[in-house]
PDB file of C-alpha atoms and ligand atoms in Angstrom:
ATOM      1  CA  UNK H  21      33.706 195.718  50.221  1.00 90.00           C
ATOM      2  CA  UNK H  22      33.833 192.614  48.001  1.00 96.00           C
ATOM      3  CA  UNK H  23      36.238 191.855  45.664  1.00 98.00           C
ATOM      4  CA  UNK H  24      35.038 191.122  41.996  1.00 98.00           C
ATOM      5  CA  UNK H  25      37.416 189.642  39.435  1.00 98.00           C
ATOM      6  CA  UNK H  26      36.530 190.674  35.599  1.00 98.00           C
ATOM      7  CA  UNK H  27      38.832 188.545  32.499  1.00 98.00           C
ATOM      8  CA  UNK H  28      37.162 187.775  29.347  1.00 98.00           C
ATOM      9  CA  UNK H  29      39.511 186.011  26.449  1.00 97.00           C
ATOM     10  CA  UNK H  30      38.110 188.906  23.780  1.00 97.00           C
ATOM     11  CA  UNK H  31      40.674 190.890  25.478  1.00 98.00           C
ATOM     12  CA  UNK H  32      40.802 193.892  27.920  1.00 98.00           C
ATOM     13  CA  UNK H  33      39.491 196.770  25.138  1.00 97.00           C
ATOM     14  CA  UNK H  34      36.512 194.843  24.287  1.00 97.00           C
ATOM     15  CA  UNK H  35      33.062 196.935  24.757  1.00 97.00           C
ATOM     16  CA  UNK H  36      32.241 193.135  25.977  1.00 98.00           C
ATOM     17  CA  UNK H  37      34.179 193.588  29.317  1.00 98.00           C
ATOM     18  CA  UNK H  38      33.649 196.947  29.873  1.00 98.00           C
ATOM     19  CA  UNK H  39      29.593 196.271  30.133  1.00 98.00           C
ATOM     20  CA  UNK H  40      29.903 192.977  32.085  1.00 98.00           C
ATOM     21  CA  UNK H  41      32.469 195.184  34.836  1.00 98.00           C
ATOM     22  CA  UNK H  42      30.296 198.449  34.413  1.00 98.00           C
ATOM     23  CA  UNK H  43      27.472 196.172  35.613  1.00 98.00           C
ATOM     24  CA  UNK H  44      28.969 194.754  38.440  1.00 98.00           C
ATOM     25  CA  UNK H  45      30.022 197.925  39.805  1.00 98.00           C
ATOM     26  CA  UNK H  46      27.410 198.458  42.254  1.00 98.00           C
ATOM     27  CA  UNK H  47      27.862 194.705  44.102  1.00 98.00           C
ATOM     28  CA  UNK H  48      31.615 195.832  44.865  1.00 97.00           C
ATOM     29  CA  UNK H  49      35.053 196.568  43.919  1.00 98.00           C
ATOM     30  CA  UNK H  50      35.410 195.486  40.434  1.00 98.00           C
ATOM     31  CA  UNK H  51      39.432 194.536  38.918  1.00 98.00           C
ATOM     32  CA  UNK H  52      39.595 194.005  35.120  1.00 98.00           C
ATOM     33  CA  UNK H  53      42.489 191.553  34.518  1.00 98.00           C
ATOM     34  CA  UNK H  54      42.486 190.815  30.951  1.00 98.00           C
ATOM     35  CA  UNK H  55      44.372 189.211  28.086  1.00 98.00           C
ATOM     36  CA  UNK H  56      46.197 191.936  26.162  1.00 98.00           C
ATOM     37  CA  UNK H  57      44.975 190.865  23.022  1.00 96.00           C
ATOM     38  CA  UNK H  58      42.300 188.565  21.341  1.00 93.00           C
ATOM     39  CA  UNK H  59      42.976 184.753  22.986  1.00 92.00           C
ATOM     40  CA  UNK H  60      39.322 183.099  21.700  1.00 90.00           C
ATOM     41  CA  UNK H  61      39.913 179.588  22.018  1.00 89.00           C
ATOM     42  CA  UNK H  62      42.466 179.310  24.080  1.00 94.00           C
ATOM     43  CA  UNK H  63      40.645 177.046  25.611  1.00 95.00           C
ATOM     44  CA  UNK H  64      42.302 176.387  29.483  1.00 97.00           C
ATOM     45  CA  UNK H  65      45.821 176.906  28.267  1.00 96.00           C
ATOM     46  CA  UNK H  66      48.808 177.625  31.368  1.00 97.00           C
ATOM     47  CA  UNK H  67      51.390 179.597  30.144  1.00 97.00           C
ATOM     48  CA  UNK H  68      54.011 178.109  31.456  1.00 97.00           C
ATOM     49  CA  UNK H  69      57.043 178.292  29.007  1.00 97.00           C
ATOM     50  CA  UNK H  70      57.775 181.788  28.721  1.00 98.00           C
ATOM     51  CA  UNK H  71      57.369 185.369  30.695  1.00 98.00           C
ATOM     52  CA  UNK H  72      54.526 186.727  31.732  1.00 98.00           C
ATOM     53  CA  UNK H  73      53.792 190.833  31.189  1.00 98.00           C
ATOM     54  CA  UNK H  74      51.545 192.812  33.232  1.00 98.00           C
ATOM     55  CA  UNK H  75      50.476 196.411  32.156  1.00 98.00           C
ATOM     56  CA  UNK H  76      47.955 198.738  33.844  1.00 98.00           C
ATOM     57  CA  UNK H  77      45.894 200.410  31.846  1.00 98.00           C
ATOM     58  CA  UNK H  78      43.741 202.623  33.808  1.00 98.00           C
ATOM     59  CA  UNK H  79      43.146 202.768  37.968  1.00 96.00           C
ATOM     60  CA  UNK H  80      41.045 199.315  37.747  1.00 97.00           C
ATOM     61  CA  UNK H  81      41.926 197.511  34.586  1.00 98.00           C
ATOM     62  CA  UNK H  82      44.985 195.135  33.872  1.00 98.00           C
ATOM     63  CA  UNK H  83      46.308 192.994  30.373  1.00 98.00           C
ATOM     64  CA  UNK H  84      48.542 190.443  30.759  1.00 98.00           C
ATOM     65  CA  UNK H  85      49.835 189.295  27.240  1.00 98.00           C
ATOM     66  CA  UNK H  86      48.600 185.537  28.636  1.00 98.00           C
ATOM     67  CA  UNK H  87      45.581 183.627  28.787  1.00 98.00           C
ATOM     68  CA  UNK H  88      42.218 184.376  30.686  1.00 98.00           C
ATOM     69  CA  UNK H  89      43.581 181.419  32.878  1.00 98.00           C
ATOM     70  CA  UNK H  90      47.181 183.430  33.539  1.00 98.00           C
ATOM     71  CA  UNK H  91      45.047 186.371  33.728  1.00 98.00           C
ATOM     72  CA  UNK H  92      43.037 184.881  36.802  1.00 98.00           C
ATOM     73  CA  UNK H  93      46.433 184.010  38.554  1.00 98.00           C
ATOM     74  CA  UNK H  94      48.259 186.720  37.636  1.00 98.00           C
ATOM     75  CA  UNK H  95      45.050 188.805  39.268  1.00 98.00           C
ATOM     76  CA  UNK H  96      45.032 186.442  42.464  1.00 98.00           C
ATOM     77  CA  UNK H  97      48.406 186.689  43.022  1.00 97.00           C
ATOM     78  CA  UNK H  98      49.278 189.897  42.267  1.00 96.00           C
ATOM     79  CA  UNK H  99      46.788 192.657  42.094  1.00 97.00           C
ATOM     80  CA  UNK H 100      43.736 191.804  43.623  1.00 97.00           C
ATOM     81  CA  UNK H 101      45.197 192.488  46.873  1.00 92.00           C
ATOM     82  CA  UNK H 102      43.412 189.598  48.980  1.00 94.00           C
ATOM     83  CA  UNK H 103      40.892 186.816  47.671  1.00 97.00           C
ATOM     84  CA  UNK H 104      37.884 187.689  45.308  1.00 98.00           C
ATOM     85  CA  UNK H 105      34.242 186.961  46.184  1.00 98.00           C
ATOM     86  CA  UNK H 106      33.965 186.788  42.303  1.00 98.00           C
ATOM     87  CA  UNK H 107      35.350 185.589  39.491  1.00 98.00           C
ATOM     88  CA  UNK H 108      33.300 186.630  35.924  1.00 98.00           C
ATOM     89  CA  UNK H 109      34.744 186.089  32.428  1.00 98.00           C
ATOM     90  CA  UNK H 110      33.229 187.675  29.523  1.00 97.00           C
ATOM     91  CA  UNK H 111      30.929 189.317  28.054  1.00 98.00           C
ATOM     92  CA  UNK H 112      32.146 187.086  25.115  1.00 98.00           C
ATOM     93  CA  UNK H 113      31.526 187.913  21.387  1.00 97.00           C
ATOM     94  CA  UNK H 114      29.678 185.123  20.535  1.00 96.00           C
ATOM     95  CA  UNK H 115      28.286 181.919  22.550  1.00 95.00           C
ATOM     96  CA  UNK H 116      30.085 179.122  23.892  1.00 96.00           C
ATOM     97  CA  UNK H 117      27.343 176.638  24.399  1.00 95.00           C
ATOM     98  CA  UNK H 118      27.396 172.286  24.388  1.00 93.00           C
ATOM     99  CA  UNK H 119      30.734 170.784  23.535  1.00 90.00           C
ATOM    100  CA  UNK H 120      32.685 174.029  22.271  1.00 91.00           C
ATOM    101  CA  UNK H 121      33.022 175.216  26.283  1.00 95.00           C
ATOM    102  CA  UNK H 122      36.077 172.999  25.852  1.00 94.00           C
ATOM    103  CA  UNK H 123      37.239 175.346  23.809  1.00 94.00           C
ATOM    104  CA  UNK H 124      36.201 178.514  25.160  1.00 96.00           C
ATOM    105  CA  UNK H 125      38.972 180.599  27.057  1.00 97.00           C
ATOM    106  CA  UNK H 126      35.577 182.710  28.312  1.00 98.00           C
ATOM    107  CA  UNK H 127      34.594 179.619  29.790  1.00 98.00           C
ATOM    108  CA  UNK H 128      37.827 178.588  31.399  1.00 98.00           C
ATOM    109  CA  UNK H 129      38.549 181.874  32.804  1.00 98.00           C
ATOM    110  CA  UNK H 130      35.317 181.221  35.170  1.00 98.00           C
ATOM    111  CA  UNK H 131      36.501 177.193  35.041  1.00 98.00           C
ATOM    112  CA  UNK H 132      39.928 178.421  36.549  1.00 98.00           C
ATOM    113  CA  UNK H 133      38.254 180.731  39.008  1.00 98.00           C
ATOM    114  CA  UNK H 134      36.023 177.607  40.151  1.00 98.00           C
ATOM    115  CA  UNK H 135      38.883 175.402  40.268  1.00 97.00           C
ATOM    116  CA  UNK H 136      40.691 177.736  42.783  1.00 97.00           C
ATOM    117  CA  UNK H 137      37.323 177.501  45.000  1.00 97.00           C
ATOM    118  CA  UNK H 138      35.789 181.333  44.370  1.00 97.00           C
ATOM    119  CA  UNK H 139      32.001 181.614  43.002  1.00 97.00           C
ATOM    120  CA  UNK H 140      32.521 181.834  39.373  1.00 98.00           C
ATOM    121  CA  UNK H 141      30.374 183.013  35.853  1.00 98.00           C
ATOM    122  CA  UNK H 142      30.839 183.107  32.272  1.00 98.00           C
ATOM    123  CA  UNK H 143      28.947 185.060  30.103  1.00 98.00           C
ATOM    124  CA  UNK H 144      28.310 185.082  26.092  1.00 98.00           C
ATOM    125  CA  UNK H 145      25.891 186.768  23.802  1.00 98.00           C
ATOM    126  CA  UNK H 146      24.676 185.094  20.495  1.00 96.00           C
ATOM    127  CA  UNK H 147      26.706 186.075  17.733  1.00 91.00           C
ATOM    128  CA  UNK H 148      24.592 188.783  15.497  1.00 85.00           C
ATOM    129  CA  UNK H 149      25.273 190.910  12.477  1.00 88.00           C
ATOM    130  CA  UNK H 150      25.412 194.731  13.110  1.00 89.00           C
ATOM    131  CA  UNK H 151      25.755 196.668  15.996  1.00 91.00           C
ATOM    132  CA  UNK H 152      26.874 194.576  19.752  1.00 94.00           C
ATOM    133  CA  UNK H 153      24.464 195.541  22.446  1.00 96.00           C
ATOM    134  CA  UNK H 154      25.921 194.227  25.600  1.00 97.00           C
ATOM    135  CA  UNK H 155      23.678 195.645  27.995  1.00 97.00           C
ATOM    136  CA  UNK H 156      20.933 193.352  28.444  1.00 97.00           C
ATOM    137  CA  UNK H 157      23.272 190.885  28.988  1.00 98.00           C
ATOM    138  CA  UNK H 158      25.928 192.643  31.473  1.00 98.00           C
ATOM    139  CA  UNK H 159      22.566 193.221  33.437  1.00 97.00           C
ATOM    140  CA  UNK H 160      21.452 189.768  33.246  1.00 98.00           C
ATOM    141  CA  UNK H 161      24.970 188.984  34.705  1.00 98.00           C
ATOM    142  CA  UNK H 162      25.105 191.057  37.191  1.00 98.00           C
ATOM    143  CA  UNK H 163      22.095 190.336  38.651  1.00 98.00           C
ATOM    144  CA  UNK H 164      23.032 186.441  38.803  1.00 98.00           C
ATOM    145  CA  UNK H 165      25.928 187.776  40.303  1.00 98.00           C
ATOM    146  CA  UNK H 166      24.303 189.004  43.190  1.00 98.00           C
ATOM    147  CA  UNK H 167      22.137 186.142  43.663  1.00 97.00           C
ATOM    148  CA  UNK H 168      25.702 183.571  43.343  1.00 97.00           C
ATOM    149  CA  UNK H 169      27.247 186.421  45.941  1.00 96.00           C
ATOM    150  CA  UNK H 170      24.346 185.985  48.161  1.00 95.00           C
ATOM    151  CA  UNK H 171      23.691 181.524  47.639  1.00 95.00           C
ATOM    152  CA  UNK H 172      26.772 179.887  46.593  1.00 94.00           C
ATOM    153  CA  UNK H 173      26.948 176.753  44.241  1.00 96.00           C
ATOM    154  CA  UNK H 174      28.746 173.629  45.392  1.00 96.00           C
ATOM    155  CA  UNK H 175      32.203 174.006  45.272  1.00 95.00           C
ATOM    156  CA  UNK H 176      33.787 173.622  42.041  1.00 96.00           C
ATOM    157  CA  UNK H 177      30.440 174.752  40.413  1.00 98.00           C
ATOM    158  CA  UNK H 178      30.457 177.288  37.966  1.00 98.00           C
ATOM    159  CA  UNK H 179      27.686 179.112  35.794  1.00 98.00           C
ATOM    160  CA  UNK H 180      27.753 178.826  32.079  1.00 98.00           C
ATOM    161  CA  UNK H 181      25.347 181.777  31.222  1.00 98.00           C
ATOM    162  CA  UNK H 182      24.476 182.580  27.406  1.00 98.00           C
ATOM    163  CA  UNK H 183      22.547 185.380  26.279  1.00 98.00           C
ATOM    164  CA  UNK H 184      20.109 185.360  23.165  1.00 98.00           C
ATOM    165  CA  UNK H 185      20.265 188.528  20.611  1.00 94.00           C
ATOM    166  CA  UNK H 186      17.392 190.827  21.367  1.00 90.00           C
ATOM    167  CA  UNK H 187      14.299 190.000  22.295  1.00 94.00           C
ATOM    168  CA  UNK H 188      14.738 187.640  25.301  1.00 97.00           C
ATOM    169  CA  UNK H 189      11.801 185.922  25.798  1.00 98.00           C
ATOM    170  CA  UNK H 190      12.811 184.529  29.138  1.00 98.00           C
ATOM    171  CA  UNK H 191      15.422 182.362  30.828  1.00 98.00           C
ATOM    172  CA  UNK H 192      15.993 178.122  30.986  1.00 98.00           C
ATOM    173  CA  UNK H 193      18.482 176.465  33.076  1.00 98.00           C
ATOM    174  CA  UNK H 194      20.005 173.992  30.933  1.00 98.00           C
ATOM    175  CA  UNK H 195      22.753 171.041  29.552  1.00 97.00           C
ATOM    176  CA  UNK H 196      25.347 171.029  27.538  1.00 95.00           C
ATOM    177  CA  UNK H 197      24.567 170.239  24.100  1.00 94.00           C
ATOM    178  CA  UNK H 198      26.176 167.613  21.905  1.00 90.00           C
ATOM    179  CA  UNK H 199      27.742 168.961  18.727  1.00 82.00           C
ATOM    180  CA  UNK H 200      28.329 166.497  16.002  1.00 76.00           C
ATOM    181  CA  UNK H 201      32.213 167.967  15.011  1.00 72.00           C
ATOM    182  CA  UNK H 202      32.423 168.411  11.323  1.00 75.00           C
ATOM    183  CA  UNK H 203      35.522 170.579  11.491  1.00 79.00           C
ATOM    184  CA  UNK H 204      36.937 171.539   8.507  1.00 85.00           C
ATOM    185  CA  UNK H 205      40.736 172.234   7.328  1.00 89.00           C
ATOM    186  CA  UNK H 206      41.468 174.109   4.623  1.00 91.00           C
ATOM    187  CA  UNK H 207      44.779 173.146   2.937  1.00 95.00           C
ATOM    188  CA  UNK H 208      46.287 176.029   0.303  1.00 96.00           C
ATOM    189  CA  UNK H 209      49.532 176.675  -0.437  1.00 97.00           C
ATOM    190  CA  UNK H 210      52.015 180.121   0.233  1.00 97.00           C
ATOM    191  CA  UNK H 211      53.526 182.193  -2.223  1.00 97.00           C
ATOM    192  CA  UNK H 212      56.283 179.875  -1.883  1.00 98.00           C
ATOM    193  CA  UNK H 213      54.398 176.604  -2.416  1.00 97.00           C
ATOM    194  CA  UNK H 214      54.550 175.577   1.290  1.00 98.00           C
ATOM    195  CA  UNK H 215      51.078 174.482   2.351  1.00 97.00           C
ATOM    196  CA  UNK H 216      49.251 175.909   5.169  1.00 97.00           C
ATOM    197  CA  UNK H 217      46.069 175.110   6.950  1.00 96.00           C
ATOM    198  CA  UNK H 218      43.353 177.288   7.982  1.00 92.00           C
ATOM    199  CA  UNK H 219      40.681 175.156  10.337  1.00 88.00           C
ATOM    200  CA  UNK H 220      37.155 176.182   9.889  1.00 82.00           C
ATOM    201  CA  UNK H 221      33.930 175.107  11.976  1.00 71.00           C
ATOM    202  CA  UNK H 222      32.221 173.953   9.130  1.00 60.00           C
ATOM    203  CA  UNK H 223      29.097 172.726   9.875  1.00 64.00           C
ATOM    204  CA  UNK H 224      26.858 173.523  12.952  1.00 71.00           C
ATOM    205  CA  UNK H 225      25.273 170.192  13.118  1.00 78.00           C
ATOM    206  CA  UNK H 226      23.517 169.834  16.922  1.00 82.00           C
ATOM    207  CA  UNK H 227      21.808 166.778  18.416  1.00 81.00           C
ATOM    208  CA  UNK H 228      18.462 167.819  19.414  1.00 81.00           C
ATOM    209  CA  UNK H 229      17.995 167.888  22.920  1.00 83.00           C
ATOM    210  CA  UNK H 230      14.967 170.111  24.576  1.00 86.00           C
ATOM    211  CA  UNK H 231      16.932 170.836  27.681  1.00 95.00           C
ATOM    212  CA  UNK H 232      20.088 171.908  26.006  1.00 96.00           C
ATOM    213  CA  UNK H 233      22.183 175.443  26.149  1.00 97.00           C
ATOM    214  CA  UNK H 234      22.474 175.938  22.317  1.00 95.00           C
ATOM    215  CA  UNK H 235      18.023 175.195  21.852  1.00 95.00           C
ATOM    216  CA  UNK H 236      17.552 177.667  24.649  1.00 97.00           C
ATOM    217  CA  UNK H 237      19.362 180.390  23.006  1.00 96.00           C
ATOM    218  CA  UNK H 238      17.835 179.428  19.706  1.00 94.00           C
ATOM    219  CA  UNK H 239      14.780 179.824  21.270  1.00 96.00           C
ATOM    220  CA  UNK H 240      15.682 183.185  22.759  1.00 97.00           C
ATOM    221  CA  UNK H 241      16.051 182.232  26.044  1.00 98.00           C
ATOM    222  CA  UNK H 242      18.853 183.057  28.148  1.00 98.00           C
ATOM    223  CA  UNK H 243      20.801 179.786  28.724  1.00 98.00           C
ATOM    224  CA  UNK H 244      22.333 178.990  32.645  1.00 98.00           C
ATOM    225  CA  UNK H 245      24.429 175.787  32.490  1.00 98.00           C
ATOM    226  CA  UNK H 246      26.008 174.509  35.810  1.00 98.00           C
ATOM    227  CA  UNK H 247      29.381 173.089  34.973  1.00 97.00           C
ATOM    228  CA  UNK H 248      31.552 171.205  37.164  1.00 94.00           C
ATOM    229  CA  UNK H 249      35.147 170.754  36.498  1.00 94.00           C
ATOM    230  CA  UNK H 250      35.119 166.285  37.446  1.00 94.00           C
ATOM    231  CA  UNK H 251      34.964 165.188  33.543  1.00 94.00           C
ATOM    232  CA  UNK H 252      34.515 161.914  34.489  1.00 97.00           C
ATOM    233  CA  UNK H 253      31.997 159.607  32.774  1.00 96.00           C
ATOM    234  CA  UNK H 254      30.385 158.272  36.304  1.00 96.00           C
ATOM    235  CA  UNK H 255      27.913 156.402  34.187  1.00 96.00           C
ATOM    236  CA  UNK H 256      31.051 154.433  32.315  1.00 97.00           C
ATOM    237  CA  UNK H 257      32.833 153.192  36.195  1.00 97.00           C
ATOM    238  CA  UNK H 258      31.259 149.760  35.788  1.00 97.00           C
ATOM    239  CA  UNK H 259      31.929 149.101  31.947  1.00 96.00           C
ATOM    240  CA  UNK H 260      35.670 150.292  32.088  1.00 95.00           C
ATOM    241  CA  UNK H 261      36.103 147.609  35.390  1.00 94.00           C
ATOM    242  CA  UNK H 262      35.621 144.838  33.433  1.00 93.00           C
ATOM    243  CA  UNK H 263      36.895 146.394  30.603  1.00 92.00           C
ATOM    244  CA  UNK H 264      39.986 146.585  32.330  1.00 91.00           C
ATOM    245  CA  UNK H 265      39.634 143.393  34.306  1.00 89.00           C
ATOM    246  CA  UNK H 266      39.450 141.395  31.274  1.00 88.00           C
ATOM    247  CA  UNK H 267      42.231 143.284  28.984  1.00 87.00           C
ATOM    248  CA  UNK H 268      45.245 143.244  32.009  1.00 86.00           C
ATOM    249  CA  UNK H 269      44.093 140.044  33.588  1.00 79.00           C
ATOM    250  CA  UNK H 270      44.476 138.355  30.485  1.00 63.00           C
ATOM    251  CA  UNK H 271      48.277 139.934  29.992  1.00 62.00           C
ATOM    252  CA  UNK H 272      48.524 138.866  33.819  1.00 61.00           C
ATOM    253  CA  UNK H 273      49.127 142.437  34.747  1.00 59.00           C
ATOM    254  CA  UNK H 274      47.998 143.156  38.343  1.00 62.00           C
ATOM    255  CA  UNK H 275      44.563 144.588  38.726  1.00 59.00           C
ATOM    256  CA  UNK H 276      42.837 146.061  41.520  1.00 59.00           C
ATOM    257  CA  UNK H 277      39.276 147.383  42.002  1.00 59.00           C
ATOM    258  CA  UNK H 278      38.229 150.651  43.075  1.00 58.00           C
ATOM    259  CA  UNK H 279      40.394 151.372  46.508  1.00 56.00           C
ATOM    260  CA  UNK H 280      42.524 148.715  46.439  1.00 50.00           C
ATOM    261  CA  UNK H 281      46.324 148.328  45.733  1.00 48.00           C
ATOM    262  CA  UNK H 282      48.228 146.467  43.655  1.00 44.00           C
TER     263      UNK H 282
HETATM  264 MN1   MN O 166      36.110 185.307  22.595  1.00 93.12          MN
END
């Protein structure tokens, strides 16, 4: 029987989760381990300076009052019972498409799950006035699941999957987009005349790119991003020698190329 591992970062009550793990019931034995409450972008916090709590809710589902990265540990070391086939984090509330993955605790609760070596997905749906329908995508899901169960990635590859609001016109495999950040703070003060800051994501202002995750799901096309953990800019290697030739040779600081010691 395989072992599938469901966290989200919406938290463990959300009708988001309870699609994504209702779907993935059939390809094996499915474990919610959840935050307790609401930890949207938490981005791929460790909590490491306090206690961690694990409750059970029901036979299969588990909040820890943590992160969806605590939540994958806490899962792996504790409850799952031996090592998943599967790690998949959503169904979030919302997409988490181009630069904002960085943000995203969906995200890094399948980034985590990668990073510890197990087949990994995270799943969004298009934020949408009125009633959620995760169904469409909590099938969508599952079935990618099967086919990741079935052909894994590279190690240390992870799917990035975001669903479009009804109708779905098809499905692109995509980049990340590049988000210009506008972000905005708010400062106001308290009753007491203590200021306070509220951050808002002011303006949605997207380089167009025909290949990216957010077009796709503009489009209405369901968006599958592979994303590797190695944030290294490979194309920058070169530049940043020199760079750093020049700058530390100049303070006479030892400097060694690529394999060497200094
Ligand atoms: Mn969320």
């Amino acid at each position: 029987m395989r072992r599938i591992l469901v966290t989200n970062d919406d938290g463990f009550f959300s009708p988001g989760i309870q699609a994504l793990a209702s779907a993935l019931d059939p390809l094996g034995e499915v474990t919610i381990v959840a935050p307790e409450r609401e930890a949207s972008a938490v981005g791929h916090a460790l909590t490491l300076r306090r206690p961690l709590r694990i409750e059970q809710i029901s036979e299969r589902v588990h909040s820890v009052d943590g992160t969806p990265t605590d939540c994958v540990n806490i899962a792996l070391a504790e409850v799952l019972g031996g090592k998943p086939d599967l790690i998949v984090s959503g169904i979030n509330k919302g997409w988490n498409v181009g630069d904002d993955v960085t943000y995203s605790g969906t995200v890094a609760g399948a980034l985590e799950g990668a990073l510890l070596g197990y087949p990994a997905i995270a799943v969004s749906l298009q934020f949408h006035r009125g009633e959620w329908d995760f169904g469409p995508a909590a099938s969508i899901a599952a079935r990618l699941a099967a086919g990741l169960l079935d052909q894994p990635l590279l190690p240390r590859t992870f799917l990035n999957v975001n669903v479009p609001k009804a109708p779905i016109r098809g499905v692109r495999v995509t980049v990340q987009a590049k988000r210009n950040h506008i972000t905005q703070v708010d400062k106001r003060l308290d009753p007491r005349g203590r200021p306070y800051f509220w951050i808002e994501e002011a303006m949605d202002e997207w380089e167009p790119h025909d290949r990216s995750d957010r077009q796709a799901v503009a489009d209405g096309y369901v968006s599958i991003t592979p994303i590797h953990p190695d944030m290294t800019d490979h194309r920058a290697l070169g530049q940043v020698e020199s760079l750093t030739e020049t700058a530390l040779r100049a303070e006479g600081a030892p400097f060694a190329k690529a394999g060497g010691t200094s």
